[in-house]
CSV table of N, CA, C and O in Angstrom, one decimal:
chain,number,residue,atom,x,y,z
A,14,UNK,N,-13.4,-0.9,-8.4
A,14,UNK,CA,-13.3,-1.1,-6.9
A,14,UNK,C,-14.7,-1.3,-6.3
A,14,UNK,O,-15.6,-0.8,-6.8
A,15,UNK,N,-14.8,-2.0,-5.5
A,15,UNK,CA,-16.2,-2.4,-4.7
A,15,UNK,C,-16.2,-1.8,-3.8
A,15,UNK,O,-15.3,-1.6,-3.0
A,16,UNK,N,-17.9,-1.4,-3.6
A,16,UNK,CA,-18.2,-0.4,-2.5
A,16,UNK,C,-17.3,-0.9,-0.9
A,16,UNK,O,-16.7,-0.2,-0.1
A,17,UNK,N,-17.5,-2.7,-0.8
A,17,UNK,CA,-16.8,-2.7,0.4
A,17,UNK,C,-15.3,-3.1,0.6
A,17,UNK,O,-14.9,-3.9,1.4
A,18,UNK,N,-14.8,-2.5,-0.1
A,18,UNK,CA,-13.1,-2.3,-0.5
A,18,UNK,C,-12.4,-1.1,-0.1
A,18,UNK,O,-12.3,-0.3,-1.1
A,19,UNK,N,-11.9,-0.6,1.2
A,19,UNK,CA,-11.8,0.9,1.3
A,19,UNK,C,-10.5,1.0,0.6
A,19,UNK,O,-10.1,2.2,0.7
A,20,UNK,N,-9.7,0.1,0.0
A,20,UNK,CA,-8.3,0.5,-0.4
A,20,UNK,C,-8.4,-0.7,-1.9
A,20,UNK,O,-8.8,-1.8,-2.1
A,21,UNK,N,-7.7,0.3,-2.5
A,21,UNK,CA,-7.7,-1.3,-3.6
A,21,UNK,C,-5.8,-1.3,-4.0
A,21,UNK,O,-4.8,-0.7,-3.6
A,22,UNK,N,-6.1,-2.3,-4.9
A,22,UNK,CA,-4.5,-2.9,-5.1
A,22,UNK,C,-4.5,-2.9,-6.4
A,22,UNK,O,-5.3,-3.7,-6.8
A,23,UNK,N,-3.7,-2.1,-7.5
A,23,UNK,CA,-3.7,-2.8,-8.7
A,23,UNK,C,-3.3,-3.6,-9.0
A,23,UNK,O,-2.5,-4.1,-8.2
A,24,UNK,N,-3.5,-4.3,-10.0
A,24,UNK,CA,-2.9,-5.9,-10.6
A,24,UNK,C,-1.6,-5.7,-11.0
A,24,UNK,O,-1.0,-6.7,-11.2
A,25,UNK,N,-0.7,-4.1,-11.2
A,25,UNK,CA,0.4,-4.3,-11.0
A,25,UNK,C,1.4,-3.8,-10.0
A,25,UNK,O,2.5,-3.2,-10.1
A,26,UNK,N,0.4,-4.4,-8.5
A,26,UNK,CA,0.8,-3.9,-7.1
A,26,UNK,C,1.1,-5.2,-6.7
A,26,UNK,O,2.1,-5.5,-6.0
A,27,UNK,N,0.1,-6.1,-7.2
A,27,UNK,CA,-0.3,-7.0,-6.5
A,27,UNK,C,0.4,-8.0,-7.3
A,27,UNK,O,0.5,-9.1,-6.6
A,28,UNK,N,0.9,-8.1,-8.5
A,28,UNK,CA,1.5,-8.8,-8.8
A,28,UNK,C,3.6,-8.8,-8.8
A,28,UNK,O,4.4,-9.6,-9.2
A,29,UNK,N,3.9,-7.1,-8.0
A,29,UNK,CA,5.0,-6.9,-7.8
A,29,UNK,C,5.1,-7.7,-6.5
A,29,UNK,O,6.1,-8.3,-6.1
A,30,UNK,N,3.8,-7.7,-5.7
A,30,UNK,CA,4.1,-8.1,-4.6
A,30,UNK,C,4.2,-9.6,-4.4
A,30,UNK,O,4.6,-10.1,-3.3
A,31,UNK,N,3.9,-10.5,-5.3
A,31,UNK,CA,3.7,-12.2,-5.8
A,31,UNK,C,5.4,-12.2,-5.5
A,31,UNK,O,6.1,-12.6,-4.6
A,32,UNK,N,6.0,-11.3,-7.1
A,32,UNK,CA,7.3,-11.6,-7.3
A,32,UNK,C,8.3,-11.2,-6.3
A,32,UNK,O,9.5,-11.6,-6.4
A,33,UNK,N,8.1,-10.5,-5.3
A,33,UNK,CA,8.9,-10.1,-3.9
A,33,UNK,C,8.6,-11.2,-2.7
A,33,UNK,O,9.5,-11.5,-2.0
A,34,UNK,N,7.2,-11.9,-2.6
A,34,UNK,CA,7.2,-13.0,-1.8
A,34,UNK,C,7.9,-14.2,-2.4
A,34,UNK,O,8.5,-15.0,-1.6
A,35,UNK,N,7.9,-14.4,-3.4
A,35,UNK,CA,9.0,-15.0,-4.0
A,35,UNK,C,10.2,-15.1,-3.7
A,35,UNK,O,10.8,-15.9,-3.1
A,36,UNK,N,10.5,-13.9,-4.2
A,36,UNK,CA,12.1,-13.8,-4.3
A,36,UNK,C,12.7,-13.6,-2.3
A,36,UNK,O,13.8,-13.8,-1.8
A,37,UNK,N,11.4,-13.3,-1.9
A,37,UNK,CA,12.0,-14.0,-0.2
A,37,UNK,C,11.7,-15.1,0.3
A,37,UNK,O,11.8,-15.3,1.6
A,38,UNK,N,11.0,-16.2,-0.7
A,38,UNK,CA,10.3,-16.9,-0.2
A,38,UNK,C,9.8,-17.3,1.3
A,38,UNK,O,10.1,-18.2,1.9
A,39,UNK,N,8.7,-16.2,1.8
A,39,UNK,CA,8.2,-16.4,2.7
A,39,UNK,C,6.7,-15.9,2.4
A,39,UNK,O,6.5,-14.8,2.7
A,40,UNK,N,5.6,-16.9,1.9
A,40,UNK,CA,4.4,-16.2,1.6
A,40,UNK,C,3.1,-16.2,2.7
A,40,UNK,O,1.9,-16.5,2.5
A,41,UNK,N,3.6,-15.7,3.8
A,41,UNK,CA,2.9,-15.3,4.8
A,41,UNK,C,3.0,-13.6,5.0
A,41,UNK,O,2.1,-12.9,5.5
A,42,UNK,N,4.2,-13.1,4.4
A,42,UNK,CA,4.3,-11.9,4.4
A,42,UNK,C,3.3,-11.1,3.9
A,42,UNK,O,2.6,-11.7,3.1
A,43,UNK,N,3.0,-9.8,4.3
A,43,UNK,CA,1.6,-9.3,3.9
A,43,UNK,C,2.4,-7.5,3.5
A,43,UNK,O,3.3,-7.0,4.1
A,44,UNK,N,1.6,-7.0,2.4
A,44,UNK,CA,2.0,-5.6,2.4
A,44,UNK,C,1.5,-4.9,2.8
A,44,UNK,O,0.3,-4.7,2.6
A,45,UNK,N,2.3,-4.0,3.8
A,45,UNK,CA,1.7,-3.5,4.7
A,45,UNK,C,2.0,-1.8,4.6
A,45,UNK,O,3.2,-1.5,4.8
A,46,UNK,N,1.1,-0.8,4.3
A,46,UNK,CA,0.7,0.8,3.4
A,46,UNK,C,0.6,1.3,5.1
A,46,UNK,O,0.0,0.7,5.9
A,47,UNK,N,1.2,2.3,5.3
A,47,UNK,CA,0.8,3.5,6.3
A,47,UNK,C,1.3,4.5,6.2
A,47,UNK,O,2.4,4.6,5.7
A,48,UNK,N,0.6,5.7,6.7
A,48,UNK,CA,0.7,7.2,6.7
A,48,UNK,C,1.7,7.7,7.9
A,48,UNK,O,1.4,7.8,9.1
A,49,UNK,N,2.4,7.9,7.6
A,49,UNK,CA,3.6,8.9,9.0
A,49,UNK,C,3.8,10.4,8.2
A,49,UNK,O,4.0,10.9,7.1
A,50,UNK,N,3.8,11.0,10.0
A,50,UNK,CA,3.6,12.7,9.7
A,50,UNK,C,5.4,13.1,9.0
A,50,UNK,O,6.4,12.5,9.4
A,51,UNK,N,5.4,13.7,8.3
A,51,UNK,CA,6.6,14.7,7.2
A,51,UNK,C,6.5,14.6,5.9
A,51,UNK,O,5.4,14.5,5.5
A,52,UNK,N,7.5,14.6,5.1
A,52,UNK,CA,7.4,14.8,4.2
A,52,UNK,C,7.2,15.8,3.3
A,52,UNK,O,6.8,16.6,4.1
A,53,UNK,N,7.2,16.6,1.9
A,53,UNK,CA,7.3,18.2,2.1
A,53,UNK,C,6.2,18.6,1.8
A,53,UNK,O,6.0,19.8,1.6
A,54,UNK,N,4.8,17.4,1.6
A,54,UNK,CA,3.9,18.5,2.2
A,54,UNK,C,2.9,17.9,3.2
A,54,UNK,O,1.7,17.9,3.1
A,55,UNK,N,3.5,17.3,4.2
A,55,UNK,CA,2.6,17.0,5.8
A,55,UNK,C,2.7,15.7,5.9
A,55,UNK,O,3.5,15.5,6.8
A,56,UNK,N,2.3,14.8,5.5
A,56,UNK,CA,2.3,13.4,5.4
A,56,UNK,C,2.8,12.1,4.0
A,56,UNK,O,2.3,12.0,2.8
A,57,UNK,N,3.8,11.5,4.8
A,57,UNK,CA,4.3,10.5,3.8
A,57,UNK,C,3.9,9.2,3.5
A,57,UNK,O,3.6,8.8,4.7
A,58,UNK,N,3.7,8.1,2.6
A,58,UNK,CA,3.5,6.9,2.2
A,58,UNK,C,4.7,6.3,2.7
A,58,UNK,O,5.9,6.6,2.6
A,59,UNK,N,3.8,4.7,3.4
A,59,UNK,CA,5.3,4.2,3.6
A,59,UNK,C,4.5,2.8,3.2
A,59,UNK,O,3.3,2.6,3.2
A,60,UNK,N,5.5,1.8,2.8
A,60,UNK,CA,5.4,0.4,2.7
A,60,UNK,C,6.8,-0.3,3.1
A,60,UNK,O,7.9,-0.1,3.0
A,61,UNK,N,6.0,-1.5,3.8
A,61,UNK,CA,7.0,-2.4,4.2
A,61,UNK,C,6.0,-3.9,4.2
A,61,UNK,O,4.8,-4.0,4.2
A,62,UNK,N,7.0,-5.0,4.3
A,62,UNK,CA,6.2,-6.6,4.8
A,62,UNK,C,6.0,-6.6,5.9
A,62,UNK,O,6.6,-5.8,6.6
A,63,UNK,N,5.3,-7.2,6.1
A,63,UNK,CA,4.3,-7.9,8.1
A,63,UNK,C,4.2,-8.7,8.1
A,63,UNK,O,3.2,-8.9,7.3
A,64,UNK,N,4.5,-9.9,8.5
A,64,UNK,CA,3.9,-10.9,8.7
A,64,UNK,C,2.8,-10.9,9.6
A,64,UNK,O,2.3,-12.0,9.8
A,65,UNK,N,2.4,-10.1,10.1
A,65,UNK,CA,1.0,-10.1,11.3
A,65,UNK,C,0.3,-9.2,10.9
A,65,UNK,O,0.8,-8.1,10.5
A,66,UNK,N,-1.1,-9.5,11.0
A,66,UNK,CA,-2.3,-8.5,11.4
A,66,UNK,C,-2.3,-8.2,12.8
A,66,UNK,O,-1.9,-8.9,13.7
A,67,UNK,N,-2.7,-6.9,12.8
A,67,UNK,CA,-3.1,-6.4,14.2
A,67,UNK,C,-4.8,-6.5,14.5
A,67,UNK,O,-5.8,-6.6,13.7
A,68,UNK,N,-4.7,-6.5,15.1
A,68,UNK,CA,-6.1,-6.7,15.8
A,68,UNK,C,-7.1,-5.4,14.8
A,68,UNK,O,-8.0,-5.6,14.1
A,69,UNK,N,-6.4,-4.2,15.3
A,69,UNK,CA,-7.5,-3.1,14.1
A,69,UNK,C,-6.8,-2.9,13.2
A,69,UNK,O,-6.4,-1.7,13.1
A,70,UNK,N,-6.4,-3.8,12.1
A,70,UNK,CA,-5.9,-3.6,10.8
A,70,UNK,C,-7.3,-3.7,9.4
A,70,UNK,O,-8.2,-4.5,9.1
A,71,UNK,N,-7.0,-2.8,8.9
A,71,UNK,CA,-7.4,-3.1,8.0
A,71,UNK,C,-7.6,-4.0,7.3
A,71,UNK,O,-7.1,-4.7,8.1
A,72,UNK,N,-7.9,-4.9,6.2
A,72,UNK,CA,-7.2,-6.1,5.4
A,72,UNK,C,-7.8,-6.0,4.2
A,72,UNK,O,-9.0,-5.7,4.3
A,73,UNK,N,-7.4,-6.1,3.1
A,73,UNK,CA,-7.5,-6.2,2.0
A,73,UNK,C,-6.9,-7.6,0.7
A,73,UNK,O,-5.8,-7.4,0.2
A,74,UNK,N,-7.2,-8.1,0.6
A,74,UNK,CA,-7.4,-9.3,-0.5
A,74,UNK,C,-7.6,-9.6,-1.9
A,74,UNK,O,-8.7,-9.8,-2.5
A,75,UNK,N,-6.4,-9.4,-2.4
A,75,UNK,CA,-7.0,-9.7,-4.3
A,75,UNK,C,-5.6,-10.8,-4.7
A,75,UNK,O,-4.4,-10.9,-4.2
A,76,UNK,N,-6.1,-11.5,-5.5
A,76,UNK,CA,-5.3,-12.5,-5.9
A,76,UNK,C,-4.5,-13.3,-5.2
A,76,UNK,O,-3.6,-13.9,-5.8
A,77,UNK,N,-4.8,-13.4,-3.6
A,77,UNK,CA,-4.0,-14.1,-3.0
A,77,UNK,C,-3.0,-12.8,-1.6
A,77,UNK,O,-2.5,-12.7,-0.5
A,78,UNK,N,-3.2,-12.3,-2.4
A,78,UNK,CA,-2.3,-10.9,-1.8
A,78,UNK,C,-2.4,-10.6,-0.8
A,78,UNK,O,-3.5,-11.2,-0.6
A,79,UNK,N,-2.2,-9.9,0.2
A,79,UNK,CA,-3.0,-9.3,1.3
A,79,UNK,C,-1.9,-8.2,1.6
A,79,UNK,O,-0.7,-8.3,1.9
A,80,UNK,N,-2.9,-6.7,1.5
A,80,UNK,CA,-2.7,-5.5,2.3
A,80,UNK,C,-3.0,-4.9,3.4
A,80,UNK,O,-4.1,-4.3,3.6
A,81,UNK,N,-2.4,-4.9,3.9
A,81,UNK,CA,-2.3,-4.3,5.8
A,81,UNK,C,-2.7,-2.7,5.9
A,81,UNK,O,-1.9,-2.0,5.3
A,82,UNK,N,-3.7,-2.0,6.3
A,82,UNK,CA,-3.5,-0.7,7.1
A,82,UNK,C,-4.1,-0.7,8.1
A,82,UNK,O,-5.1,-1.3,8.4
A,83,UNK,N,-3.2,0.2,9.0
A,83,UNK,CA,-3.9,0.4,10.8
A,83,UNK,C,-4.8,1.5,10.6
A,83,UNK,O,-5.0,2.2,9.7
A,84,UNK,N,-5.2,1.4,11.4
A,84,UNK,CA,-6.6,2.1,12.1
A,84,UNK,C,-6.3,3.5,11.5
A,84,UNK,O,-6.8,4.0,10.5
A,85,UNK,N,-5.1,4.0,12.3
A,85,UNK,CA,-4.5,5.3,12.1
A,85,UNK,C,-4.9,5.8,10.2
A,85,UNK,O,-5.9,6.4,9.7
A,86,UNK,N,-3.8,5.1,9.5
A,86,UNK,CA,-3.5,5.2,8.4
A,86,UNK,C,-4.7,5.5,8.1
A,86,UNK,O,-5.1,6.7,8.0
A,87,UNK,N,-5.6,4.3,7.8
A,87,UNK,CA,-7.1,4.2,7.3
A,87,UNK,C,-7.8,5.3,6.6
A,87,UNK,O,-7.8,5.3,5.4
A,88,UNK,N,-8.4,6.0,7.2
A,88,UNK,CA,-8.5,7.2,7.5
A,88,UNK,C,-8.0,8.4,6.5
A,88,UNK,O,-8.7,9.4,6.2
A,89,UNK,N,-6.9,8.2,6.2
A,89,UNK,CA,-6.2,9.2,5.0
A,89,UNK,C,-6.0,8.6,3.8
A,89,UNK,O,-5.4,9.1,2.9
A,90,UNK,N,-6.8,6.9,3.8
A,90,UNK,CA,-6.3,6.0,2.7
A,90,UNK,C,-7.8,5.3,2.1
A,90,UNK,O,-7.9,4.4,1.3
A,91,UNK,N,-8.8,5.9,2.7
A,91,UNK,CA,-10.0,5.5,2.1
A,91,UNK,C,-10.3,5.9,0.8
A,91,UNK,O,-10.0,7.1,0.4
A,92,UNK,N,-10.7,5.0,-0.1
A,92,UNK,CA,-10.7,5.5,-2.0
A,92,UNK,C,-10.3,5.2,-2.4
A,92,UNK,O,-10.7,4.8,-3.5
A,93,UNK,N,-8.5,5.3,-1.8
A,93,UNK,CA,-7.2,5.4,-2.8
A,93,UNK,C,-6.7,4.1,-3.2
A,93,UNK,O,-6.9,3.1,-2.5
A,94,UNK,N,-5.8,4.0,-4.4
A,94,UNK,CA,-5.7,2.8,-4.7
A,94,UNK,C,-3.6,2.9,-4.7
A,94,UNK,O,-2.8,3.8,-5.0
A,95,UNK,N,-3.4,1.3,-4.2
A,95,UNK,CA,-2.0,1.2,-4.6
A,95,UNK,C,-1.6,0.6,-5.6
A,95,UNK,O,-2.1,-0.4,-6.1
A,96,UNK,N,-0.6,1.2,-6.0
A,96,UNK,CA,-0.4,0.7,-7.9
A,96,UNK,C,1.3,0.6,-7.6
A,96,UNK,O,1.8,1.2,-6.7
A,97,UNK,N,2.0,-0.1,-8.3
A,97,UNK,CA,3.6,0.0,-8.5
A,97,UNK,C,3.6,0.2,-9.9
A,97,UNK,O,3.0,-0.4,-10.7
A,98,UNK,N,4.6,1.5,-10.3
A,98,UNK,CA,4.9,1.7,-11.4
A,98,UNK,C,6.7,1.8,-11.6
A,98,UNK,O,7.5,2.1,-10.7
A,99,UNK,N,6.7,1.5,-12.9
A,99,UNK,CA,8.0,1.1,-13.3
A,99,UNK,C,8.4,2.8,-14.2
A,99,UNK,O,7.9,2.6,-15.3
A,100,UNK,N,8.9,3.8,-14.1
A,100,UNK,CA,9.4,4.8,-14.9
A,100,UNK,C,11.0,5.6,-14.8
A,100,UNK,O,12.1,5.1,-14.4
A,101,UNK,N,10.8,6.8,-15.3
A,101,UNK,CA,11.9,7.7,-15.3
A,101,UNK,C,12.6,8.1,-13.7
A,101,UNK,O,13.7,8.5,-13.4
A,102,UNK,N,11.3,7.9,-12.7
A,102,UNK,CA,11.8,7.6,-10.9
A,102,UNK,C,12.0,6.7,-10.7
A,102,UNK,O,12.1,6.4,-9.5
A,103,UNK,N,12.0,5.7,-11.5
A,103,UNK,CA,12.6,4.3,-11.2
A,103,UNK,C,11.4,3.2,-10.6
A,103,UNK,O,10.4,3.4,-11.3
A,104,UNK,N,11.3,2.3,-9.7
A,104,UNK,CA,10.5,1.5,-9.7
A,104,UNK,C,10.2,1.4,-8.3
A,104,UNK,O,11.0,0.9,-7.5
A,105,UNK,N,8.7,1.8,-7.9
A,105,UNK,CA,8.2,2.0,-6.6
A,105,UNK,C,6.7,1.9,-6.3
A,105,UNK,O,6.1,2.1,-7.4
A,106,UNK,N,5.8,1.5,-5.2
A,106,UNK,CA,5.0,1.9,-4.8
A,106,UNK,C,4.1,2.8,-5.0
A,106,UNK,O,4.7,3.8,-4.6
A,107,UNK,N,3.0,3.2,-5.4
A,107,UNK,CA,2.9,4.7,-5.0
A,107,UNK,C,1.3,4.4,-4.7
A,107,UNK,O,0.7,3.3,-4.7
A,108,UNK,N,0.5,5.9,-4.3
A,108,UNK,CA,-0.4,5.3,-3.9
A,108,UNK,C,-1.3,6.8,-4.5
A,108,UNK,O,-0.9,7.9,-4.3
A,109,UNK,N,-2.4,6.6,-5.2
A,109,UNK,CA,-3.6,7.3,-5.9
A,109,UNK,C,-4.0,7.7,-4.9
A,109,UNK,O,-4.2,6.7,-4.2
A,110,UNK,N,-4.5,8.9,-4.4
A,110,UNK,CA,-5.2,9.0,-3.4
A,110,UNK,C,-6.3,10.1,-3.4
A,110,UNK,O,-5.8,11.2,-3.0
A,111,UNK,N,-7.5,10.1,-3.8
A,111,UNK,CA,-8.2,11.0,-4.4
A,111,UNK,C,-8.7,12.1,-2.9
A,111,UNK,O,-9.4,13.1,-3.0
A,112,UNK,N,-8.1,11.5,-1.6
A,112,UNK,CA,-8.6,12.2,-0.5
A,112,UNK,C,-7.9,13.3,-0.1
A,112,UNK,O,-8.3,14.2,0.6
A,113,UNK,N,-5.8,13.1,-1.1
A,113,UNK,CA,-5.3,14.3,-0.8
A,113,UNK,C,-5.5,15.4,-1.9
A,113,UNK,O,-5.7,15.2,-3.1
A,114,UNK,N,-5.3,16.9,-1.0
A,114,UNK,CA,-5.7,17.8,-1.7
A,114,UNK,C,-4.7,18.4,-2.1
A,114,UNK,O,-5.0,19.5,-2.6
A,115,UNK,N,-3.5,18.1,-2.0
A,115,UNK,CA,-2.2,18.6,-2.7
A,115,UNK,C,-1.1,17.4,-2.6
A,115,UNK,O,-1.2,16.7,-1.6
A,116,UNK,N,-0.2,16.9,-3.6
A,116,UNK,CA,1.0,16.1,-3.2
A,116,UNK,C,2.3,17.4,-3.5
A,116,UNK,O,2.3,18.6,-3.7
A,117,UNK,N,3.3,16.5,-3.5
A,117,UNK,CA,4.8,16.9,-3.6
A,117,UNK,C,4.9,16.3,-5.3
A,117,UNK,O,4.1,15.6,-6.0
A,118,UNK,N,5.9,16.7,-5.5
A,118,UNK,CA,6.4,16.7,-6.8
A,118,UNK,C,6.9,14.8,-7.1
A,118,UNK,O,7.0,14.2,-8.2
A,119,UNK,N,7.3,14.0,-5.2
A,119,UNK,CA,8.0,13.3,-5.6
A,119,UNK,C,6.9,11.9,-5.7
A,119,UNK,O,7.1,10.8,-6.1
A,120,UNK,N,5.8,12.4,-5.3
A,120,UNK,CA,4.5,11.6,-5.4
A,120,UNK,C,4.3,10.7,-4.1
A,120,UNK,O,3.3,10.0,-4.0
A,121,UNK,N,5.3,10.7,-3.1
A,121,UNK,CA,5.7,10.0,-1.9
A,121,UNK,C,4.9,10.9,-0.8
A,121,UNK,O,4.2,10.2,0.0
A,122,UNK,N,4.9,12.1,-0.6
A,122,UNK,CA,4.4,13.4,0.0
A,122,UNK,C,3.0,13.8,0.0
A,122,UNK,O,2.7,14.4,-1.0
A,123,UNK,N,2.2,13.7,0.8
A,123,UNK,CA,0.5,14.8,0.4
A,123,UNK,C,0.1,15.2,1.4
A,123,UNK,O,0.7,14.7,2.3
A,124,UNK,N,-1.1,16.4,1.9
A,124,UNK,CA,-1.7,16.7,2.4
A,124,UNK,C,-3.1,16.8,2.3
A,124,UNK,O,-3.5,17.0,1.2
A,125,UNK,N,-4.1,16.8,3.2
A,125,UNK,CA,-5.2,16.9,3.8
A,125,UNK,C,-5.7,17.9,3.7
A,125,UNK,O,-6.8,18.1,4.2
């Protein structure tokens, strides 16, 4: 990851995300990572498409790709990298985050 990269994407984040702009074909969509308060232990990962940047979004760029986080998010998402993995929980998102100091069992879940 490069010093001026505050989020990175793995190559099999960013290549799940190729095959989802695809399969809606609309490749203006952008993936878009943020932090909302619950979850069972304080704050949850969330992902969804955007077609818009906000004015204080984050942005991030590899292979064509582009990752969205707001201002807010940012902040609890500096370091961390998003990866999609395919296993025994099935096939999701998730996100490495070397800033939280505890997760949940379901890997969706962490705290500060």
């Amino acid at each position: 990851m490069s010093s001026a990269e505050p989020v990175h994407m793995s190559e099999s984040a960013v290549n799940k995300v190729k095959t989802l702009l695809q399969e809606e074909q609309n490749q203006d969509l952008n993936l878009r990572v943020y932090i909302t308060g619950g979850g069972c232990a304080g704050f949850s990962y969330g992902f969804k498409f955007d077609e818009a940047a906000n004015e204080d979004d984050t942005v991030v760029e590899r292979d064509g790709v582009r990752m969205l986080v707001d201002a807010l998010s940012i902040q609890y998402l500096m370091g961390a990298t998003v990866d999609y993995t395919e296993g025994l929980q099935g096939s999701r998102f998730v996100v490495e985050n070397p800033g939280a100091t505890s997760t949940c069992g379901c890997g969706s879940s962490f705290s500060v």
